[in-house]
Coordinates of C-alpha atoms and ligand atoms in Angstrom, one line a residue:
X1 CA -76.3 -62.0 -257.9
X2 CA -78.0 -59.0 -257.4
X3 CA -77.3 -55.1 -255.4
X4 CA -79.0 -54.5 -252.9
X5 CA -79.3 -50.5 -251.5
X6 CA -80.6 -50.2 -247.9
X7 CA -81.4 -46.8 -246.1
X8 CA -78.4 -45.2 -248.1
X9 CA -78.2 -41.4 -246.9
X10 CA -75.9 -38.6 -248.3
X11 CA -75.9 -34.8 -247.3
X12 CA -73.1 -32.3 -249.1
X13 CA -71.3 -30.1 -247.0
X14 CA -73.5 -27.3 -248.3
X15 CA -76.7 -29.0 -247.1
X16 CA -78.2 -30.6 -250.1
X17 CA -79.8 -33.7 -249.3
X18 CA -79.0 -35.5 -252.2
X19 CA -79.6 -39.0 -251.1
X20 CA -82.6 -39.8 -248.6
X21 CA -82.8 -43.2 -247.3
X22 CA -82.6 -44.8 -250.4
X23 CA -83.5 -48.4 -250.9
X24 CA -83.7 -50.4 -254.1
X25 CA -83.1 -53.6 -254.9
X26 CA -81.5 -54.3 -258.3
X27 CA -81.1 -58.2 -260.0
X28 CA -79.6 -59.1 -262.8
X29 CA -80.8 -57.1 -266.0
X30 CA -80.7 -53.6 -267.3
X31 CA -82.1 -51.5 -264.3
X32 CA -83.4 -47.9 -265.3
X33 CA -82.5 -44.5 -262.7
X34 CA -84.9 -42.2 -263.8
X35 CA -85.0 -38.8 -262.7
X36 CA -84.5 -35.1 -263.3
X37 CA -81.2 -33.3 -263.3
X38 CA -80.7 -32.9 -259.5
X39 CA -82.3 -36.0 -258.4
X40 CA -79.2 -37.9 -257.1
X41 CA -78.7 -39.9 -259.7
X42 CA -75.2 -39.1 -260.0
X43 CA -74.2 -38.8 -256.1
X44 CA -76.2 -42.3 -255.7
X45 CA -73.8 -43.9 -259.2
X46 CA -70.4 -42.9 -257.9
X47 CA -71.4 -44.0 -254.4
X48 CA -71.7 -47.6 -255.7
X49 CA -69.1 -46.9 -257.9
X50 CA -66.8 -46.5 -254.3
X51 CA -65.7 -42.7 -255.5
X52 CA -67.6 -41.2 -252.4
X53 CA -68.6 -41.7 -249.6
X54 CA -72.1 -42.0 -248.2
X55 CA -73.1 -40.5 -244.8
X56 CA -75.2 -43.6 -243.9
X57 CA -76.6 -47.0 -245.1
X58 CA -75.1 -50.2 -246.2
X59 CA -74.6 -51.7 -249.9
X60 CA -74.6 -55.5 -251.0
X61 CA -73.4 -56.9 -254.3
X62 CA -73.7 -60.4 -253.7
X63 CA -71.7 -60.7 -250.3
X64 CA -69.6 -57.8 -251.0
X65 CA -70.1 -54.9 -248.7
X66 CA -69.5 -51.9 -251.5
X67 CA -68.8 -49.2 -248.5
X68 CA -66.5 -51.2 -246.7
X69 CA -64.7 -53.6 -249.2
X70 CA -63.7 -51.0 -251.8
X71 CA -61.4 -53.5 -253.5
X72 CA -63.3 -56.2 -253.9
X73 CA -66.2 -53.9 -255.6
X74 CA -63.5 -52.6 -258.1
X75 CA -62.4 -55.3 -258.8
X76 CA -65.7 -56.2 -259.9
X77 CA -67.0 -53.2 -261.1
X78 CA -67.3 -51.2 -264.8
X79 CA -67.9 -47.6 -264.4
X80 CA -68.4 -45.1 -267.4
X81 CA -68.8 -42.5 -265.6
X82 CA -70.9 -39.4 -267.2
X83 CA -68.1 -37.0 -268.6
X84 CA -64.9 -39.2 -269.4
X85 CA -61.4 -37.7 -271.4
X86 CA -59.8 -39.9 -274.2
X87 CA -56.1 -39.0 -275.4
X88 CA -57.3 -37.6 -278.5
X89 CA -54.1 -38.6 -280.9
X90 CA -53.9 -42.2 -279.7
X91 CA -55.7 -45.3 -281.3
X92 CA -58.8 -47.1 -280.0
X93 CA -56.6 -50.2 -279.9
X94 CA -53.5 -48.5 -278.2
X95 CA -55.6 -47.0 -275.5
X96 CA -57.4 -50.1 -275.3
X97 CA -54.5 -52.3 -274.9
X98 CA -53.1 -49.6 -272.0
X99 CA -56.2 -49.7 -269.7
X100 CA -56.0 -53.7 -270.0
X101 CA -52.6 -53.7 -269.1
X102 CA -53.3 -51.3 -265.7
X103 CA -56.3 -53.4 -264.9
X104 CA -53.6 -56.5 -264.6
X105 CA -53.6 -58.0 -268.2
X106 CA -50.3 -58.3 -268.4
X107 CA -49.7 -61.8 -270.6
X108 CA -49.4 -59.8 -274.4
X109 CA -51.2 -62.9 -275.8
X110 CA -54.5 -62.7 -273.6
X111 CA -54.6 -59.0 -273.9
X112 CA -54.3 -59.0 -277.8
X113 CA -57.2 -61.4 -277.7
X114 CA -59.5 -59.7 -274.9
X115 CA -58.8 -56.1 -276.5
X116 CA -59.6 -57.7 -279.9
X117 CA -63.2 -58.7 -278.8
X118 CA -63.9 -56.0 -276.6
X119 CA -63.5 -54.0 -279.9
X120 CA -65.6 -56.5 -281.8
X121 CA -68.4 -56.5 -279.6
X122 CA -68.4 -52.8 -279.1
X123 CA -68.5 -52.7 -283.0
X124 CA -65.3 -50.5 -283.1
X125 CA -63.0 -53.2 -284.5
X126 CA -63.6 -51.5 -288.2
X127 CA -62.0 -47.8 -286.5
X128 CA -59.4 -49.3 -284.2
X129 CA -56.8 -47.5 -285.6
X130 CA -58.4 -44.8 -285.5
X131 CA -57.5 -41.9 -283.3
X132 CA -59.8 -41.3 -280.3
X133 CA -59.6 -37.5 -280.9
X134 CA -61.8 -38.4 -285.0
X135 CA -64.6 -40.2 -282.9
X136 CA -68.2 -39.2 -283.3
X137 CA -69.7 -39.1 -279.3
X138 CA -71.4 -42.5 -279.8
X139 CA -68.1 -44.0 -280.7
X140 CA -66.2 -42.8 -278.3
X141 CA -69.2 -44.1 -275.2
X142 CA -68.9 -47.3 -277.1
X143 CA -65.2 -46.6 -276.7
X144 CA -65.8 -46.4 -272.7
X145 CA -68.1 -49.1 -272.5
X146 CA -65.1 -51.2 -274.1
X147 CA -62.9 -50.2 -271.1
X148 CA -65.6 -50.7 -268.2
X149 CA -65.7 -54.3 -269.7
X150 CA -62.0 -55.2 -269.2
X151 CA -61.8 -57.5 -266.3
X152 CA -65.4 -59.2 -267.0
X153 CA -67.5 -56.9 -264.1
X154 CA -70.6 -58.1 -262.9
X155 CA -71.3 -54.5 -261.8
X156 CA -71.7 -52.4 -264.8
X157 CA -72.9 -48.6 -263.6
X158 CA -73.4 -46.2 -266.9
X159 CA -74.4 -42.5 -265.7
X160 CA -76.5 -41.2 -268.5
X161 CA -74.8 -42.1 -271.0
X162 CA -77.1 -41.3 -274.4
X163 CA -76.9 -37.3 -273.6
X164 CA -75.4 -35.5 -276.6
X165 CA -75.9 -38.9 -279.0
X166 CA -77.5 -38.7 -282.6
X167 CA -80.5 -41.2 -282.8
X168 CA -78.9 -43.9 -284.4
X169 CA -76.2 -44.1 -282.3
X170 CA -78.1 -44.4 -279.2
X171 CA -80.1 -47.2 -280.3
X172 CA -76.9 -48.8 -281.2
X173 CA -75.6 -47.8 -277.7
X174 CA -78.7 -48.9 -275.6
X175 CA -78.2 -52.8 -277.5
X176 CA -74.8 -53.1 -276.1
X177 CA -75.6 -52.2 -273.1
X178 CA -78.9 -54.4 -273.4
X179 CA -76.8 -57.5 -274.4
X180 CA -74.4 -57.0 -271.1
X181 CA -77.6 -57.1 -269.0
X182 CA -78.0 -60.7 -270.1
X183 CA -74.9 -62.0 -267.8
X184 CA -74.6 -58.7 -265.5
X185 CA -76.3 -56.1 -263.0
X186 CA -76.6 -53.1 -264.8
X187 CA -77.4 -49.8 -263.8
X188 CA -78.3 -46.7 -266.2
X189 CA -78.8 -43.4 -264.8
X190 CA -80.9 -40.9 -267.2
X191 CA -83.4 -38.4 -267.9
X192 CA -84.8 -40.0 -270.6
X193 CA -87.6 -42.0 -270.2
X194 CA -87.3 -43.8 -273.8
X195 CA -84.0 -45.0 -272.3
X196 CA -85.8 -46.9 -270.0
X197 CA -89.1 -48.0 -271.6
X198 CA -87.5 -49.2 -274.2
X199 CA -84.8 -51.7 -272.5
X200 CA -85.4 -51.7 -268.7
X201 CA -86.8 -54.9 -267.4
X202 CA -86.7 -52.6 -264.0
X203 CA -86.6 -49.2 -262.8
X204 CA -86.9 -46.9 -260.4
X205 CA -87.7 -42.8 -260.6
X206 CA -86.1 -40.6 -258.1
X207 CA -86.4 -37.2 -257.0
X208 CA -84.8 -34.9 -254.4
X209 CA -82.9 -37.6 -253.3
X210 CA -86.1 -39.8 -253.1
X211 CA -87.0 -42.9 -254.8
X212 CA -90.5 -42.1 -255.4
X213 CA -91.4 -45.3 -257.5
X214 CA -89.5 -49.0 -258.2
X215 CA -91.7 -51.1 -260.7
X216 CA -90.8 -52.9 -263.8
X217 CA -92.0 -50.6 -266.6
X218 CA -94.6 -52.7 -268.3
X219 CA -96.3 -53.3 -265.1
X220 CA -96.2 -49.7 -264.1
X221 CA -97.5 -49.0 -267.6
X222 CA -100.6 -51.0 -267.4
X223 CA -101.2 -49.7 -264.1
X224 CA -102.0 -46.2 -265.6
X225 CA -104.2 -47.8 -267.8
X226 CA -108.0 -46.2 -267.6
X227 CA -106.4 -43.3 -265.2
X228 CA -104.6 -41.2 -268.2
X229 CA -107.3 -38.6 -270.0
X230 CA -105.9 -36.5 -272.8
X231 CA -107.1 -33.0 -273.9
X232 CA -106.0 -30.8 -276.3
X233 CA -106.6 -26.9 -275.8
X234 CA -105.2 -23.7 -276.2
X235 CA -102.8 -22.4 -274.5
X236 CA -104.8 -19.7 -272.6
X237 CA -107.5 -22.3 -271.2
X238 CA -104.4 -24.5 -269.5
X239 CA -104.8 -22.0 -265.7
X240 CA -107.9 -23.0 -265.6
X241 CA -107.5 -26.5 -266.8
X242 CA -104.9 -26.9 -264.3
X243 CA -107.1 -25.8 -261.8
X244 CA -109.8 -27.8 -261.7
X245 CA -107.8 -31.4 -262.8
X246 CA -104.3 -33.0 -262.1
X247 CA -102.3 -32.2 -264.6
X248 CA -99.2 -34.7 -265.6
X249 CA -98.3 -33.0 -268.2
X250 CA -98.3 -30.3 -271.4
X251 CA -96.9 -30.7 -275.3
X252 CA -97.1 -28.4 -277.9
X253 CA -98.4 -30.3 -281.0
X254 CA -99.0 -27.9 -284.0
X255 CA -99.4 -25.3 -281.8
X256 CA -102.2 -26.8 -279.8
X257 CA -101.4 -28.0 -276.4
X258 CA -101.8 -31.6 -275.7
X259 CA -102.7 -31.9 -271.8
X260 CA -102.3 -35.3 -270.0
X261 CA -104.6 -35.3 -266.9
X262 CA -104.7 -38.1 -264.1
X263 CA -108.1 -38.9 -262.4
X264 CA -109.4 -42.1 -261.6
X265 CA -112.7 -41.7 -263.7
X266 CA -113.7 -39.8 -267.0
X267 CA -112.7 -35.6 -266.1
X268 CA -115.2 -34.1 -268.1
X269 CA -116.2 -32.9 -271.6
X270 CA -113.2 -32.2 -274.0
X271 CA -111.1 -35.5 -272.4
X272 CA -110.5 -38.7 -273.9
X273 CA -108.7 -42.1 -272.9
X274 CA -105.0 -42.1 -273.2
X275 CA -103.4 -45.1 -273.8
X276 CA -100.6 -44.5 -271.0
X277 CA -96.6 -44.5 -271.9
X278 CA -93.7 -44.7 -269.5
X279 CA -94.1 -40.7 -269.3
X280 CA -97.7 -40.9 -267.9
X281 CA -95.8 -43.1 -265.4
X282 CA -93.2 -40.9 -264.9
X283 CA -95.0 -37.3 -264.3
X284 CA -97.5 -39.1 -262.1
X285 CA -95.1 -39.8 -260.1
X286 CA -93.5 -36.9 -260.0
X287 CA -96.6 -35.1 -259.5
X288 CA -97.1 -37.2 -256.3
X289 CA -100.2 -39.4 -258.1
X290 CA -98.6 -42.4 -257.9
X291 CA -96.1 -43.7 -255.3
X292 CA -94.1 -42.7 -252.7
X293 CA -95.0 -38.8 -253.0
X294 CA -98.7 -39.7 -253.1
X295 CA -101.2 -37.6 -251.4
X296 CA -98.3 -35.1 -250.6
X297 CA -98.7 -31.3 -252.2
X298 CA -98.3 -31.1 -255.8
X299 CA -95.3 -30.5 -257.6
X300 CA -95.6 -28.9 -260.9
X301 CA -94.3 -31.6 -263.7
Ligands
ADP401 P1 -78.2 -35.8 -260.9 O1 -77.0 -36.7 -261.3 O2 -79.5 -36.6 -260.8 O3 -78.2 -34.6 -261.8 P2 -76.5 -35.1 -258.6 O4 -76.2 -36.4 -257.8 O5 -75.4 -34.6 -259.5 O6 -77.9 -35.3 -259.5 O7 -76.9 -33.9 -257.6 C1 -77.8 -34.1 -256.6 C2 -77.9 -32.8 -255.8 O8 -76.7 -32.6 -255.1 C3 -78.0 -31.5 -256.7 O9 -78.8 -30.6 -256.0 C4 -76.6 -31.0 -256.8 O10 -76.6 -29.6 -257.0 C5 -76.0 -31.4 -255.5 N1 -74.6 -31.7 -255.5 C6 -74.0 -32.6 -256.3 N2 -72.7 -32.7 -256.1 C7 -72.4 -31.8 -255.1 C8 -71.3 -31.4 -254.3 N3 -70.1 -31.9 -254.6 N4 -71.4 -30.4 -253.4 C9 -72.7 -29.9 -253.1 N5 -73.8 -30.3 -253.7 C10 -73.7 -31.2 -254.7

């Protein structure tokens, strides 16, 4: 099974063209939205998601038309969406137990046993009596992920959902959601390229609406390799730097900035081979080096 996006448009009232003829295609596995805040990503997630409506284009999950069949895509679907409220003095296992029931799990027994190892598998079983309202943020996403999972979906759409989590809690998010890509499509929405590099087997990067690149990250990665050249300067020098080269991107390091150029061969004195990352990938390609923006004028990354 896999979602496929064709030609999907989608202008607000105001003007903003926030989606432009997008097209992706998305298999089984964790897929990866990477973009700016802006980009879509949202407007492009509850549009799958059947919440709005898109001006143009056409949506397949398997043979389900997800603009047209609505029901059949909820039915199917697990949404967490990006900001989500919790009835702060009721148990995980209460609340739990109530979305099973209004997603048709009505038998007690079944639902004891499916809200039992939804809680297990979103490691919350230890806290389940816990109130929602004591939960630290990654416990209550894990708390969401455990109700987008009722009802088995083969859709699961998480809009970025690491924002605002401590280190190890992320990491502990990003495996749950890497185990579900084993048997689902999954789609992530964030604007953190570690999200992606580190559990994506695809992804795509979008922009103003645009999908500017769809590759599998690895491949993208080795792509870059020999075109990334790495300078580090003081501040003052980086007008002219940017001048004369195509700047990706600057990092303060110890008060030095780190400039990472793109150029097919060597730039110059003071430059030295990069081995590239997923955010060489990423700033190349928002910088219009690499894919669909390529050739166009420069944005600043
Ligand atoms: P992202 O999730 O990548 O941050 P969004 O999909 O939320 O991006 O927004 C894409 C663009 O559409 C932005 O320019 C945003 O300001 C605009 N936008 C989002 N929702 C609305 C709306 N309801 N009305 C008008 N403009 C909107």
């Amino acid at each position: 099974m896999q979602l496929t996006i064709e030609h999907l448009s989608k202008t607000y009232p105001n003007g903003t063209h926030a989606l432009q003829d997008v097209s992706l295609t998305i298999p089984q596995g964790m897929f990866g939205l990477l973009g700016p805040n802006g980009a879509g990503k949202s407007t492009l997630m509850r549009t799958l998601a059947t919440l709005q409506e898109a001006d143009s284009g056409d949506v397949r999950l398997g043979d389900i038309d997800v603009l047209r069949q609505k029901d059949e895509v909820r039915r199917t679907l697990g949404y967490l969406p990006q900001e989500f409220g919790v009835y702060p003095k009721v148990s995980a296992e209460d609340l739990l137990d109530h979305f099973a029931v209004l997603k048709g799990i009505t038998g007690r027994r079944e639902r004891k046993e499916v809200v039992k190892a939804l809680l297990e598998q979103t490691n919350l079983y230890e806290a389940r009596k816990k109130k929602l309202g004591g939960f630290s943020g990654g416990m209550r996403q894990r708390f969401g992920i455990a109700v987008a999972l009722l009802g088995n979906p083969r859709l699961i759409i998480v809009d970025e959902p690491t924002a605002g989590l401590d280190p190890a809690e992320r990491v502990r998010f990003l495996n749950l959601l890497s185990e579900l890509g084993e048997s689902s499509v999954v789609l992530l929405s964030t604007h953190i390229v570690e999200d992606v590099s580190e559990l994506c087997t695809r992804m795509a990067i979008i922009d103003r609406g645009e999908i500017l690149l769809e590759a599998e990250p690895l491949g993208a990665i080795e792509e870059m390799r020999g075109r990334i050249w790495r300078s580090v300067i003081d501040k003052s020098a980086l007008p002219a730097v940017e001048r004369e080269h195509a700047v990706i991107s600057t990092r303060l390091l110890a008060g030095r900035t780190v400039v990472h150029v793109h150029a097919d061969a060597a730039p110059g004195p003071g430059f030295e081979p990069a081995e590239p990352d997923l955010e060489d990938v990423y700033f190349s390609a928002m910088a219009g080096r690499i894919g669909r923006r390529r050739g166009e004028p420069e944005v600043a990354a």
